[in-house]
Structure formats: C-alpha cells, structure tokens
Amino acid sequence: DGDPFDSEDVMFTWEDCILDENVTFWSDQTKFSINGQPVTLEAIDEYTVKWTFPEPFANYMLFNMDMLDFTVAPAHIGKQLHPRYNSDNDYISFTNSQPSDMLPAVTMGPWVPVEYQVDEFLVMRRNPYYWKVDEAGNQLPYIDEVTFEKGDSGLGRTLGTLAGSIDHTNLENPSSYVEATRRLQDEDAHFYIEWGPETLFFSLELNLSANLGVETERDEAMRGLFRDLRFRRALTHAIDREGVAQSIIRGPFLRPFPGGISPGSNFYSRESVAFYDYEPDVSRTLLADLGFEDTDGDDILNWTDGPLAGENLILLLNSNEDQAAGGQIAEALVLLTQDIGIQINHRPITSTTNADNDETGAWEARIGRSEQVWAVPNTRCNDLAPVTKQEPGWHREGSEPRELLAFEQDLIDLVNEFCTEPDSARQTDIMAEYNRIYTENVYTIGTVLGRYGLALAERFNNVPGGTPAFFYQWTWSNVNGDQVWVTPDNQLQQVLPNTIPMYGDQAGN
C-alpha cells in the first residue's frame, strides 16, 4: 500500500504473531526449533534481519520462511490492532480485525484483491506497488486482472476447465481423469495437461492421540485400539487395494500403496517398504487376538470387556467433501471392513470442519490425501514425525503432553538427524530407515497411489514445460505467475478494467 517493507514487518510477524501463543497463526515456535532448541531472529537495522540457528546445516529452515509458514504481516496495520500495542483491543478482536471483505488487502504479491462477494467471486488487480521488474525494466506482473469463482468442489473446477469457462485446474480427483484426457483430444480443447510424478495418494488415518479430543469412555477405548499395532495391521490386511483402485477409475491411473514416502520422491526406496497384502483371514485372527467376538450373531464383532463390552465394533470415518476419491475410498472400506466384522459409519465433511476437527482432535478416522512432505521431505522434514505440536495431523499435541508410541521416538531421532544432514546420500539412507519403520508399524494405512495433473489454458505463455500441479507447492507457487503473459488476440474481457487499488485506513480507524 506504499508503506516500505522493512525489518519492522518481519519482526512484528515473528514476535507478535508466530511467537505469541495467544495468536492463531500458520506456525509457532515449534516450527522454528531444532532438536528442541529455538531459532532466534533479530533486526540489525531497518532492512536487515539476522537468523541464528542452534545447529549447522539447517537448510530446510529456508522452506519455513515461505508463504503460510512465515506469511509477513504489515506492522503499520497490525500494531494498531494487537493487544500488546493497543490496550483497547483483546486477542479475539485482533483475530477478527481484518475480515475478508476489507479490501483492498495489503500485500506484497503481484495482484491485490479489490472486490469480493462471499461464496461467489473474487477479483484481483495488478499491484501498483509490486516490487519486481523484468529484464527490460518493465514493471511486473504482465497480467492486469485475475478472477476466481467459488466452486462446490475441485471436481467442479475441473469440469469448468473442460468446458472452457475456467483457465486452470489441478487434476487431483482421479475419477475425472478419463473425461479430462478424452476432452483433451477434441479440436476445440483450450487447455493442455502436464502429469507430475507419483505423489498423489490417499491414506486411512487413525487418531493416535491418547488425550487430545478424548472426552468419553468410547473415545478412550477407540484411541487405545488405534494405538495397538495389531488393530492397524488388521485394517491394512483387510484392504483390497487393487480392487479399490479399479473401483475409482478403470485402467492404469491408480495402483496399490502401503503408505509412507511417495514413490515419486527422490528419497523413495522400494526395498524399504513393508507391504501387508490383502489377507482378510489374517485380519480376523488379529481381531480375535485383541479379544473381539461376534457375541450377538449380527456379523459385527463385539467388545468383550471394558466399558464398551457388548457393543458392536464401530469406526467413525470422515472424508473431505472436496476430495471425491476420498469419499469413494471410504465407501469401499465400508464393505471391506464389514467382511472382517467391523462396521464403518462414513460421513463426508467440509474442509473447514475437517480443519476444526484436526485442531481439537474431535475425530476417530479419516481419509487423508497426501501432503508434499512425503514427496519432498527435505523441505518439510519437521512434519515427518511428532517433532512439532501440530504434526503429524493424526497425532497432534494439545494442552497435555503427547504420549509417544515406541516407534515414534525412533522416527523423531531419524528426522532430527535428517533435517541437518548435509550429505544427500546419507539423507537417502536415513529416509529408507524412516520408511521401513513407518510402514512396518502401519503409521498410516495407505490405499491407492497416482499422479497429480495440471490442466492449464494454452493461451498462457512463459509457463515452464513439465510443471507439476503439486510438488513443492500448488501450481502458482511453482510458476512465476507475475511473468506469465497472453498475446493480445487471446486476451479476455476484463471484469474491472482500468481499476487501480486505492488504499484507505486498513486498521479500521
């Protein structure tokens, strides 16, 4: 908005957002710690900040200084609203001080949101204060306007791209792959598709926390069951992964996956994987060993002791409404686990509800789609094991200390070594050992594996060939979007032509 970007903005973000435990932010101090020792940050002068790390070769910390992990908040606005500097405000009012319709937003990005209709559309215009120029001295970005429409799901976005009303979609729902490739063969198709490596997979995640979200006797009993390797093995042996893959989409698009590091990762080693085959008889033996019997003859196993004695063995399973394949996998698991005497009650939920449940621990089981830590673990290594309070999502730490499973400490030790290991060959060896322990202990229960695809309008120029939809980040964080351009004859009519973002008092005074 014209106010200089300087060390004050960085330090306000660090001290008053990331380190302030009263502020809900993308990350906290645990994200910026190495082996329990904190990273420190100080301002040297107006335009210089100094990072100090407790151990050498903390290269991965560079990836913590990016969008979301360290999204810089403008100090000249935030300080007026933060309780530390404004005694008239509390933390609730600080959190709610800048609603989504307070536009234009202050940003260092190439485009500025200038108009927003809730659950309808967003219009972004070129940022007049953007800081980049091209090699000829022309101010970037080249594109004047970017618009977004609210969609019900990623599948709807893909259908809009196939129809020609949308310029870009991340192909992430395998059920749409056949239709997308067919549409691509039509002469009037306005897009092309780039397929990435095998980094798209879906896993059955069980809540392994012994205390976060535990409120009832049932919660306590189920968490104890989830934390028993015999139960996790019973579930993984019950899954016909090849059958699940073909039920989602016929053909070679998907294949079985046990969990752990993605085969599309440079750190993947096939030899390190422990794969438990589809053997429902083994599942039945393991469940019997846990004490379960069908005592009432309804083909569903019953608890035989404890506070749930006599009750059916029922698993509450969530899937994300925006991830169509996740719902399909959940429905397949309903039938597969019924065959071994487990009743699954499946409930699709919104991504917002899923995020809330993740934070509070108020969930039992869910179908999770792969995050990029499993593809490029060197960029997010702290997320691989219970190193921070937030990760992994299926074993978060709440107000009480986390009760680690025995093998989790082994994973933590490996991750701490991996994060600061400068030798790539040694890193690969560490990840092989990590993946062996992960898959042997069925930390999560992998189901099927495939590839993300990028479908992008052909009229865009300066997008590197082979750009994956999701590798280090989603597409437009892998592409220099400010340097993408369109020839005059392929440009579209603008929604708000000749509009320049005009800033008022963003602090609401």
Short mmCIF file of C-alpha atoms in Angstrom, two decimals:
data_model
loop_
_atom_site.label_atom_id
_atom_site.label_comp_id
_atom_site.label_asym_id
_atom_site.label_seq_id
_atom_site.Cartn_x
_atom_site.Cartn_y
_atom_site.Cartn_z
CA ASP A 1 0.00 0.00 0.00
CA GLY A 2 3.05 2.28 -0.30
CA ASP A 3 4.42 1.77 3.20
CA PRO A 4 8.00 0.45 2.94
CA PHE A 5 8.53 -3.24 3.59
CA ASP A 6 11.24 -3.43 6.24
CA SER A 7 12.54 -5.35 9.24
CA GLU A 8 9.73 -3.97 11.41
CA ASP A 9 7.24 -6.03 9.39
CA VAL A 10 9.36 -9.18 9.76
CA MET A 11 9.87 -8.71 13.50
CA PHE A 12 6.19 -7.94 14.11
CA THR A 13 5.30 -11.19 12.35
CA TRP A 14 7.92 -13.10 14.34
CA GLU A 15 7.40 -11.68 17.82
CA ASP A 16 3.71 -10.80 17.80
CA CYS A 17 2.22 -13.47 15.55
CA ILE A 18 4.44 -16.57 15.43
CA LEU A 19 5.85 -16.47 18.97
CA ASP A 20 2.74 -15.04 20.66
CA GLU A 21 0.87 -18.13 21.86
CA ASN A 22 -2.37 -16.13 22.04
CA VAL A 23 -2.38 -15.54 18.28
CA THR A 24 -3.68 -18.18 15.90
CA PHE A 25 -1.13 -18.18 13.10
CA TRP A 26 0.13 -20.56 10.42
CA SER A 27 3.07 -21.66 12.57
CA ASP A 28 4.56 -21.27 16.05
CA GLN A 29 7.88 -21.57 17.85
CA THR A 30 7.98 -25.36 17.48
CA LYS A 31 8.14 -24.89 13.70
CA PHE A 32 11.30 -22.86 14.24
CA SER A 33 13.12 -25.16 16.64
CA ILE A 34 15.86 -27.73 16.04
CA ASN A 35 16.10 -30.65 18.46
CA GLY A 36 14.06 -28.63 20.93
CA GLN A 37 16.34 -25.60 20.72
CA PRO A 38 14.75 -22.39 19.40
CA VAL A 39 15.79 -20.47 16.33
CA THR A 40 16.20 -16.75 17.03
CA LEU A 41 15.60 -13.72 14.85
CA GLU A 42 16.71 -10.14 15.41
CA ALA A 43 16.62 -6.88 13.49
CA ILE A 44 20.09 -5.49 12.73
CA ASP A 45 18.84 -2.36 11.03
CA GLU A 46 15.85 -1.13 9.03
CA TYR A 47 16.43 -3.55 6.16
CA THR A 48 18.48 -6.36 7.73
CA VAL A 49 17.39 -9.27 9.91
CA LYS A 50 19.63 -11.97 11.35
CA TRP A 51 18.67 -15.60 11.84
CA THR A 52 20.61 -17.69 14.37
CA PHE A 53 20.28 -21.47 14.31
CA PRO A 54 21.26 -23.77 17.22
CA GLU A 55 22.79 -26.31 14.82
CA PRO A 56 24.60 -26.05 11.46
CA PHE A 57 23.22 -27.09 8.06
CA ALA A 58 19.61 -26.22 8.90
CA ASN A 59 18.93 -25.78 5.19
CA TYR A 60 15.33 -26.91 5.49
CA MET A 61 14.59 -23.80 7.54
CA LEU A 62 14.70 -21.83 4.29
CA PHE A 63 11.43 -23.54 3.39
CA ASN A 64 9.91 -22.36 6.68
CA MET A 65 10.40 -18.77 5.59
CA ASP A 66 7.79 -19.04 2.86
CA MET A 67 4.09 -18.44 2.33
CA LEU A 68 1.92 -19.65 5.23
CA ASP A 69 4.86 -20.73 7.40
CA PHE A 70 6.09 -17.14 7.59
CA THR A 71 3.45 -15.01 5.89
CA VAL A 72 4.63 -11.48 6.68
CA ALA A 73 2.03 -9.27 8.36
CA PRO A 74 2.25 -5.48 7.79
CA ALA A 75 3.35 -3.93 11.07
CA HIS A 76 1.94 -0.47 10.31
CA ILE A 77 -1.53 -2.05 10.32
CA GLY A 78 -1.13 -4.94 12.76
CA LYS A 79 0.46 -2.98 15.58
CA GLN A 80 -2.55 -0.68 15.82
CA LEU A 81 -4.73 -3.73 16.39
CA HIS A 82 -2.52 -6.00 18.51
CA PRO A 83 -3.23 -6.04 22.29
CA ARG A 84 0.48 -5.63 23.02
CA TYR A 85 0.39 -2.15 21.47
CA ASN A 86 -3.29 -1.28 21.86
CA SER A 87 -4.75 -1.85 25.32
CA ASP A 88 -8.27 -1.25 23.99
CA ASN A 89 -8.08 -4.46 21.92
CA ASP A 90 -8.07 -8.10 23.01
CA TYR A 91 -6.88 -11.14 21.07
CA ILE A 92 -10.34 -12.02 19.82
CA SER A 93 -10.82 -8.59 18.28
CA PHE A 94 -7.28 -8.80 16.87
CA THR A 95 -8.11 -12.11 15.20
CA ASN A 96 -11.31 -10.68 13.70
CA SER A 97 -9.95 -7.22 12.91
CA GLN A 98 -9.49 -7.69 9.17
CA PRO A 99 -12.45 -9.56 7.63
CA SER A 100 -12.24 -10.88 4.10
CA ASP A 101 -14.31 -8.03 2.68
CA MET A 102 -11.96 -5.30 3.97
CA LEU A 103 -10.44 -4.53 0.59
CA PRO A 104 -8.05 -3.84 -0.98
CA ALA A 105 -5.83 -6.05 1.13
CA VAL A 106 -2.24 -5.04 1.84
CA THR A 107 0.05 -7.48 0.07
CA MET A 108 3.48 -7.85 -1.47
CA GLY A 109 2.04 -10.10 -4.16
CA PRO A 110 1.62 -9.18 -7.84
CA TRP A 111 -2.18 -8.83 -7.59
CA VAL A 112 -4.41 -7.18 -5.00
CA PRO A 113 -7.93 -8.37 -4.11
CA VAL A 114 -10.26 -5.45 -4.81
CA GLU A 115 -13.74 -6.96 -4.91
CA TYR A 116 -15.13 -9.99 -3.13
CA GLN A 117 -18.60 -11.46 -2.95
CA VAL A 118 -18.85 -14.17 -0.30
CA ASP A 119 -19.13 -17.64 -1.84
CA GLU A 120 -19.37 -16.11 -5.33
CA PHE A 121 -16.29 -14.49 -6.81
CA LEU A 122 -13.06 -12.58 -6.18
CA VAL A 123 -11.42 -10.02 -8.46
CA MET A 124 -7.72 -9.18 -8.14
CA ARG A 125 -5.97 -6.32 -9.96
CA ARG A 126 -2.29 -5.57 -10.60
CA ASN A 127 -0.50 -4.30 -7.55
CA PRO A 128 0.74 -0.74 -8.30
CA TYR A 129 3.36 -1.13 -5.57
CA TYR A 130 4.67 -4.51 -6.75
CA TRP A 131 8.41 -4.72 -6.35
CA LYS A 132 9.55 -6.76 -9.37
CA VAL A 133 10.52 -5.73 -12.90
CA ASP A 134 11.55 -7.84 -15.89
CA GLU A 135 14.94 -7.79 -17.61
CA ALA A 136 13.87 -4.77 -19.69
CA GLY A 137 12.77 -2.78 -16.67
CA ASN A 138 9.01 -3.27 -17.21
CA GLN A 139 7.06 -3.47 -14.00
CA LEU A 140 5.51 -6.85 -13.36
CA PRO A 141 3.03 -8.52 -13.41
CA TYR A 142 2.13 -8.64 -17.09
CA ILE A 143 -1.46 -9.78 -16.48
CA ASP A 144 -3.77 -6.98 -15.36
CA GLU A 145 -6.51 -8.99 -13.72
CA VAL A 146 -7.09 -12.38 -12.13
CA THR A 147 -10.55 -13.64 -11.13
CA PHE A 148 -11.72 -16.55 -9.03
CA GLU A 149 -15.16 -18.15 -8.89
CA LYS A 150 -16.45 -20.06 -5.88
CA GLY A 151 -16.83 -23.73 -6.72
CA ASP A 152 -18.50 -26.54 -4.82
CA SER A 153 -15.51 -28.83 -5.23
CA GLY A 154 -12.26 -29.43 -7.08
CA LEU A 155 -14.22 -31.69 -9.39
CA GLY A 156 -16.47 -28.76 -10.34
CA ARG A 157 -13.40 -26.66 -11.09
CA THR A 158 -12.10 -29.38 -13.39
CA LEU A 159 -15.43 -29.64 -15.23
CA GLY A 160 -15.36 -25.86 -15.72
CA THR A 161 -11.89 -26.12 -17.22
CA LEU A 162 -13.01 -28.88 -19.59
CA ALA A 163 -15.98 -26.73 -20.64
CA GLY A 164 -13.75 -23.72 -21.33
CA SER A 165 -15.10 -21.34 -18.66
CA ILE A 166 -12.05 -21.70 -16.39
CA ASP A 167 -8.36 -21.43 -17.28
CA HIS A 168 -6.78 -23.77 -14.78
CA THR A 169 -7.44 -26.78 -12.60
CA ASN A 170 -5.36 -29.13 -10.51
CA LEU A 171 -6.31 -32.65 -11.53
CA GLU A 172 -6.48 -34.25 -8.10
CA ASN A 173 -9.68 -36.31 -8.26
CA PRO A 174 -8.82 -39.44 -10.24
CA SER A 175 -12.46 -40.09 -11.16
CA SER A 176 -12.20 -37.11 -13.56
CA TYR A 177 -9.01 -38.27 -15.33
CA VAL A 178 -10.63 -40.25 -18.13
CA GLU A 179 -13.02 -37.43 -19.01
CA ALA A 180 -10.17 -34.91 -18.93
CA THR A 181 -7.97 -36.94 -21.27
CA ARG A 182 -10.90 -37.53 -23.63
CA ARG A 183 -11.76 -33.82 -23.72
CA LEU A 184 -8.12 -33.04 -24.45
CA GLN A 185 -8.41 -34.90 -27.77
CA ASP A 186 -11.13 -32.55 -29.05
CA GLU A 187 -10.07 -29.91 -31.57
CA ASP A 188 -11.64 -27.10 -29.55
CA ALA A 189 -9.95 -28.02 -26.25
CA HIS A 190 -8.39 -24.82 -24.94
CA PHE A 191 -6.07 -26.47 -22.39
CA TYR A 192 -3.19 -28.92 -22.11
CA ILE A 193 -2.30 -31.40 -19.34
CA GLU A 194 1.01 -31.99 -17.57
CA TRP A 195 1.25 -35.06 -15.36
CA GLY A 196 3.53 -34.98 -12.34
CA PRO A 197 5.36 -37.83 -10.58
CA GLU A 198 3.60 -40.41 -8.42
CA THR A 199 2.93 -38.24 -5.37
CA LEU A 200 -0.88 -38.42 -5.14
CA PHE A 201 -2.09 -40.97 -2.64
CA PHE A 202 -4.88 -41.47 -0.14
CA SER A 203 -4.47 -42.96 3.33
CA LEU A 204 -6.69 -44.12 6.13
CA GLU A 205 -5.53 -42.10 9.14
CA LEU A 206 -6.39 -43.09 12.71
CA ASN A 207 -6.31 -40.59 15.56
CA LEU A 208 -3.39 -41.82 17.65
CA SER A 209 -3.59 -39.19 20.40
CA ALA A 210 -4.13 -40.63 23.85
CA ASN A 211 -5.64 -37.40 25.18
CA LEU A 212 -6.39 -34.71 22.57
CA GLY A 213 -10.12 -34.86 21.85
CA VAL A 214 -10.70 -37.71 24.32
CA GLU A 215 -13.91 -36.89 26.21
CA THR A 216 -15.82 -40.17 26.63
CA GLU A 217 -15.14 -43.78 27.54
CA ARG A 218 -15.66 -44.66 23.90
CA ASP A 219 -13.03 -42.12 22.83
CA GLU A 220 -10.55 -43.60 25.27
CA ALA A 221 -11.26 -47.17 24.19
CA MET A 222 -11.01 -46.38 20.48
CA ARG A 223 -7.73 -44.47 20.88
CA GLY A 224 -6.28 -47.38 22.82
CA LEU A 225 -7.32 -49.68 19.98
CA PHE A 226 -5.82 -47.42 17.31
CA ARG A 227 -2.53 -47.30 19.20
CA ASP A 228 -2.28 -51.11 19.10
CA LEU A 229 -0.31 -52.30 16.06
CA ARG A 230 -2.46 -55.43 15.82
CA PHE A 231 -5.53 -53.35 15.02
CA ARG A 232 -3.74 -51.21 12.43
CA ARG A 233 -2.45 -54.39 10.80
CA ALA A 234 -5.93 -55.89 10.86
CA LEU A 235 -7.21 -52.89 8.91
CA THR A 236 -4.39 -52.84 6.36
CA HIS A 237 -4.74 -56.60 5.67
CA ALA A 238 -8.48 -56.03 5.05
CA ILE A 239 -7.96 -53.64 2.12
CA ASP A 240 -8.07 -54.98 -1.44
CA ARG A 241 -6.09 -52.05 -2.83
CA GLU A 242 -6.15 -53.20 -6.45
CA GLY A 243 -9.92 -53.55 -6.25
CA VAL A 244 -10.27 -50.10 -4.66
CA ALA A 245 -8.12 -48.54 -7.38
CA GLN A 246 -10.20 -50.05 -10.18
CA SER A 247 -13.45 -49.09 -8.47
CA ILE A 248 -12.42 -45.43 -8.57
CA ILE A 249 -11.19 -45.41 -12.16
CA ARG A 250 -10.58 -48.24 -14.58
CA GLY A 251 -7.16 -48.51 -16.13
CA PRO A 252 -3.58 -47.71 -15.11
CA PHE A 253 -4.22 -44.40 -13.33
CA LEU A 254 -4.06 -45.79 -9.78
CA ARG A 255 -2.21 -48.65 -8.05
CA PRO A 256 -1.86 -50.02 -4.51
CA PHE A 257 0.13 -48.02 -1.97
CA PRO A 258 1.07 -49.03 1.61
CA GLY A 259 1.83 -45.55 2.98
CA GLY A 260 4.97 -43.59 3.80
CA ILE A 261 7.26 -41.81 1.32
CA SER A 262 5.83 -41.27 -2.17
CA PRO A 263 7.34 -43.38 -4.96
CA GLY A 264 7.64 -40.12 -6.93
CA SER A 265 10.09 -38.77 -4.35
CA ASN A 266 13.85 -38.79 -4.85
CA PHE A 267 14.06 -40.21 -1.33
CA TYR A 268 11.88 -43.26 -2.03
CA SER A 269 13.37 -46.72 -1.81
CA ARG A 270 11.28 -49.72 -2.84
CA GLU A 271 13.39 -52.02 -0.66
CA SER A 272 12.47 -50.03 2.46
CA VAL A 273 8.73 -50.70 2.19
CA ALA A 274 6.87 -53.18 4.37
CA PHE A 275 3.73 -54.11 2.42
CA TYR A 276 0.94 -56.09 4.08
CA ASP A 277 -1.06 -57.96 1.46
CA TYR A 278 -4.82 -58.31 1.23
CA GLU A 279 -5.40 -61.16 3.66
CA PRO A 280 -8.73 -60.81 5.47
CA ASP A 281 -8.17 -64.09 7.33
CA VAL A 282 -5.12 -62.52 8.97
CA SER A 283 -7.31 -59.55 9.91
CA ARG A 284 -9.83 -61.87 11.59
CA THR A 285 -7.05 -63.63 13.54
CA LEU A 286 -5.61 -60.31 14.76
CA LEU A 287 -9.03 -59.04 15.84
CA ALA A 288 -9.69 -62.28 17.73
CA ASP A 289 -6.31 -61.88 19.42
CA LEU A 290 -7.49 -58.43 20.55
CA GLY A 291 -10.47 -60.09 22.21
CA PHE A 292 -13.24 -59.28 19.74
CA GLU A 293 -16.04 -61.79 19.11
CA ASP A 294 -19.42 -61.67 17.41
CA THR A 295 -21.43 -62.35 20.55
CA ASP A 296 -24.85 -61.35 19.23
CA GLY A 297 -24.76 -63.03 15.80
CA ASP A 298 -25.17 -59.91 13.65
CA ASP A 299 -21.86 -60.45 11.80
CA ILE A 300 -20.29 -57.42 13.52
CA LEU A 301 -17.68 -58.04 16.20
CA ASN A 302 -18.40 -57.02 19.77
CA TRP A 303 -16.24 -55.63 22.54
CA THR A 304 -15.92 -58.37 25.16
CA ASP A 305 -14.54 -56.37 28.06
CA GLY A 306 -14.10 -52.83 29.30
CA PRO A 307 -16.67 -50.00 29.29
CA LEU A 308 -17.85 -50.91 25.76
CA ALA A 309 -18.42 -54.60 26.49
CA GLY A 310 -21.27 -55.96 24.38
CA GLU A 311 -21.25 -53.07 21.94
CA ASN A 312 -20.50 -53.51 18.24
CA LEU A 313 -17.06 -52.57 16.94
CA ILE A 314 -17.92 -49.40 15.04
CA LEU A 315 -15.47 -47.00 13.41
CA LEU A 316 -16.47 -43.39 12.64
CA LEU A 317 -14.82 -42.41 9.36
CA ASN A 318 -14.71 -38.94 7.78
CA SER A 319 -13.82 -37.93 4.24
CA ASN A 320 -13.38 -34.49 2.72
CA GLU A 321 -16.30 -33.40 0.52
CA ASP A 322 -13.85 -31.64 -1.81
CA GLN A 323 -11.91 -34.85 -2.47
CA ALA A 324 -14.21 -37.11 -4.45
CA ALA A 325 -11.79 -40.03 -4.48
CA GLY A 326 -11.54 -39.89 -0.70
CA GLY A 327 -15.28 -40.45 -0.42
CA GLN A 328 -15.11 -43.33 -2.92
CA ILE A 329 -12.32 -44.97 -0.94
CA ALA A 330 -14.28 -44.55 2.29
CA GLU A 331 -17.30 -46.27 0.76
CA ALA A 332 -15.10 -49.13 -0.45
CA LEU A 333 -13.68 -49.53 3.05
CA VAL A 334 -17.21 -49.78 4.48
CA LEU A 335 -17.69 -53.02 2.52
CA LEU A 336 -14.17 -54.37 3.00
CA THR A 337 -14.14 -53.94 6.78
CA GLN A 338 -17.66 -55.31 7.10
CA ASP A 339 -16.22 -58.54 5.71
CA ILE A 340 -13.93 -58.82 8.76
CA GLY A 341 -16.59 -57.78 11.28
CA ILE A 342 -16.01 -54.03 11.61
CA GLN A 343 -18.83 -51.57 10.96
CA ILE A 344 -17.71 -48.25 9.45
CA ASN A 345 -20.03 -45.27 9.62
CA HIS A 346 -18.87 -42.92 6.87
CA ARG A 347 -19.57 -39.20 6.98
CA PRO A 348 -18.34 -36.69 4.37
CA ILE A 349 -17.46 -33.32 5.91
CA THR A 350 -16.33 -29.93 4.62
CA SER A 351 -12.67 -28.95 4.58
CA THR A 352 -13.42 -26.28 7.20
CA THR A 353 -14.94 -28.86 9.55
CA ASN A 354 -12.02 -31.17 8.89
CA ALA A 355 -9.56 -28.40 9.83
CA ASP A 356 -11.50 -27.66 13.03
CA ASN A 357 -11.58 -31.35 13.96
CA ASP A 358 -7.86 -31.60 13.30
CA GLU A 359 -7.12 -28.82 15.78
CA THR A 360 -9.43 -30.10 18.52
CA GLY A 361 -8.75 -33.81 17.98
CA ALA A 362 -12.51 -34.46 17.71
CA TRP A 363 -12.31 -37.26 15.13
CA GLU A 364 -11.66 -41.01 15.01
CA ALA A 365 -10.61 -41.92 11.49
CA ARG A 366 -10.42 -40.12 8.16
CA ILE A 367 -9.30 -40.48 4.58
CA GLY A 368 -6.38 -38.10 4.06
CA ARG A 369 -4.89 -37.00 0.75
CA SER A 370 -1.11 -36.82 0.50
CA GLU A 371 0.79 -33.72 1.51
CA GLN A 372 4.08 -32.81 -0.10
CA VAL A 373 6.20 -33.72 2.90
CA TRP A 374 6.05 -37.26 1.53
CA ALA A 375 7.34 -36.10 -1.88
CA VAL A 376 9.99 -33.57 -0.84
CA PRO A 377 10.70 -34.35 2.83
CA ASN A 378 13.84 -32.20 2.80
CA THR A 379 11.59 -29.12 2.62
CA ARG A 380 9.24 -30.01 5.47
CA CYS A 381 11.19 -32.55 7.50
CA ASN A 382 9.73 -31.49 10.86
CA ASP A 383 6.32 -32.69 9.65
CA LEU A 384 7.51 -36.28 9.22
CA ALA A 385 7.29 -37.19 12.92
CA PRO A 386 5.91 -35.76 16.18
CA VAL A 387 8.55 -33.03 16.32
CA THR A 388 6.18 -30.05 16.39
CA LYS A 389 2.89 -29.84 18.27
CA GLN A 390 0.87 -29.61 15.05
CA GLU A 391 2.35 -32.52 13.10
CA PRO A 392 1.60 -35.17 12.18
CA GLY A 393 -2.08 -34.30 11.96
CA TRP A 394 -3.13 -37.74 13.22
CA HIS A 395 -1.07 -37.37 16.42
CA ARG A 396 -1.22 -33.71 17.42
CA GLU A 397 -0.30 -32.44 20.86
CA GLY A 398 -2.87 -30.47 22.83
CA SER A 399 -2.72 -28.98 26.31
CA GLU A 400 -1.41 -32.28 27.73
CA PRO A 401 1.95 -33.82 26.77
CA ARG A 402 1.83 -36.22 23.85
CA GLU A 403 2.18 -39.92 24.73
CA LEU A 404 4.51 -41.27 22.06
CA LEU A 405 4.29 -44.78 20.69
CA ALA A 406 7.63 -46.61 20.99
CA PHE A 407 8.49 -46.43 17.30
CA GLU A 408 7.61 -42.72 17.12
CA GLN A 409 10.71 -41.84 19.13
CA ASP A 410 12.77 -43.72 16.52
CA LEU A 411 11.13 -41.63 13.80
CA ILE A 412 11.84 -38.43 15.73
CA ASP A 413 15.53 -39.36 16.10
CA LEU A 414 15.80 -40.11 12.38
CA VAL A 415 14.03 -36.90 11.41
CA ASN A 416 16.23 -34.77 13.65
CA GLU A 417 19.29 -36.30 12.00
CA PHE A 418 17.83 -35.97 8.51
CA CYS A 419 16.93 -32.29 8.89
CA THR A 420 20.52 -31.14 9.38
CA GLU A 421 22.36 -33.81 7.38
CA PRO A 422 24.28 -32.10 4.52
CA ASP A 423 25.13 -35.28 2.59
CA SER A 424 22.39 -36.31 0.16
CA ALA A 425 23.42 -39.99 0.10
CA ARG A 426 23.18 -40.16 3.88
CA GLN A 427 19.82 -38.38 3.73
CA THR A 428 18.55 -41.09 1.38
CA ASP A 429 19.73 -43.82 3.76
CA ILE A 430 18.00 -42.11 6.68
CA MET A 431 14.74 -41.88 4.75
CA ALA A 432 14.95 -45.56 3.83
CA GLU A 433 15.19 -46.46 7.52
CA TYR A 434 12.41 -43.99 8.32
CA ASN A 435 10.14 -45.52 5.66
CA ARG A 436 10.84 -49.05 6.93
CA ILE A 437 9.79 -48.15 10.47
CA TYR A 438 6.80 -46.15 9.21
CA THR A 439 5.40 -48.93 7.02
CA GLU A 440 6.24 -51.80 9.39
CA ASN A 441 4.27 -50.07 12.14
CA VAL A 442 1.45 -49.00 9.79
CA TYR A 443 1.70 -45.40 10.99
CA THR A 444 -0.98 -44.56 8.45
CA ILE A 445 -2.79 -47.06 6.25
CA GLY A 446 -2.08 -46.33 2.60
CA THR A 447 -4.68 -47.23 -0.01
CA VAL A 448 -4.05 -46.15 -3.62
CA LEU A 449 -1.43 -44.09 -5.46
CA GLY A 450 -1.50 -41.98 -8.62
CA ARG A 451 -0.34 -38.69 -10.13
CA TYR A 452 -1.49 -35.11 -9.89
CA GLY A 453 -2.16 -33.38 -13.19
CA LEU A 454 -2.06 -29.74 -14.26
CA ALA A 455 -4.68 -28.64 -16.79
CA LEU A 456 -3.86 -25.12 -17.98
CA ALA A 457 -5.17 -22.86 -20.74
CA GLU A 458 -2.92 -22.90 -23.81
CA ARG A 459 -3.14 -19.12 -24.16
CA PHE A 460 -0.76 -18.65 -21.22
CA ASN A 461 2.90 -18.14 -22.14
CA ASN A 462 6.07 -18.47 -20.06
CA VAL A 463 4.90 -21.47 -18.01
CA PRO A 464 7.83 -23.94 -17.91
CA GLY A 465 7.13 -27.28 -19.57
CA GLY A 466 6.71 -30.17 -17.19
CA THR A 467 5.43 -28.01 -14.34
CA PRO A 468 3.65 -30.40 -11.93
CA ALA A 469 0.35 -29.49 -10.32
CA PHE A 470 1.68 -30.15 -6.83
CA PHE A 471 5.30 -30.70 -5.88
CA TYR A 472 6.87 -28.07 -3.66
CA GLN A 473 3.58 -26.16 -3.64
CA TRP A 474 0.46 -25.90 -5.77
CA THR A 475 0.88 -24.75 -9.37
CA TRP A 476 1.05 -20.99 -9.00
CA SER A 477 3.65 -21.24 -6.27
CA ASN A 478 5.81 -23.30 -8.65
CA VAL A 479 5.29 -20.91 -11.56
CA ASN A 480 6.41 -17.28 -11.65
CA GLY A 481 2.85 -16.10 -12.20
CA ASP A 482 3.88 -12.46 -12.42
CA GLN A 483 5.88 -13.34 -15.57
CA VAL A 484 3.07 -15.18 -17.36
CA TRP A 485 1.66 -13.30 -20.35
CA VAL A 486 -1.02 -13.62 -23.02
CA THR A 487 -0.90 -12.34 -26.60
CA PRO A 488 -3.39 -9.53 -27.40
CA ASP A 489 -5.53 -11.70 -29.68
CA ASN A 490 -6.02 -14.28 -26.88
CA GLN A 491 -6.82 -11.87 -24.07
CA LEU A 492 -10.23 -11.93 -22.39
CA GLN A 493 -12.54 -9.07 -21.46
CA GLN A 494 -11.73 -7.71 -18.00
CA VAL A 495 -14.28 -7.54 -15.21
CA LEU A 496 -12.95 -4.30 -13.71
CA PRO A 497 -10.88 -2.65 -16.47
CA ASN A 498 -8.67 0.32 -15.57
CA THR A 499 -9.19 -0.29 -11.84
CA ILE A 500 -6.31 0.65 -9.56
CA PRO A 501 -6.38 -0.50 -5.90
CA MET A 502 -6.91 2.53 -3.67
CA TYR A 503 -5.98 2.17 -0.01
CA GLY A 504 -7.68 3.84 2.91
CA ASP A 505 -7.11 3.18 6.60
CA GLN A 506 -6.69 -0.59 6.79
CA ALA A 507 -6.66 -0.54 10.58
CA GLY A 508 -10.35 0.31 10.66
CA ASN A 509 -9.89 3.70 12.37
#
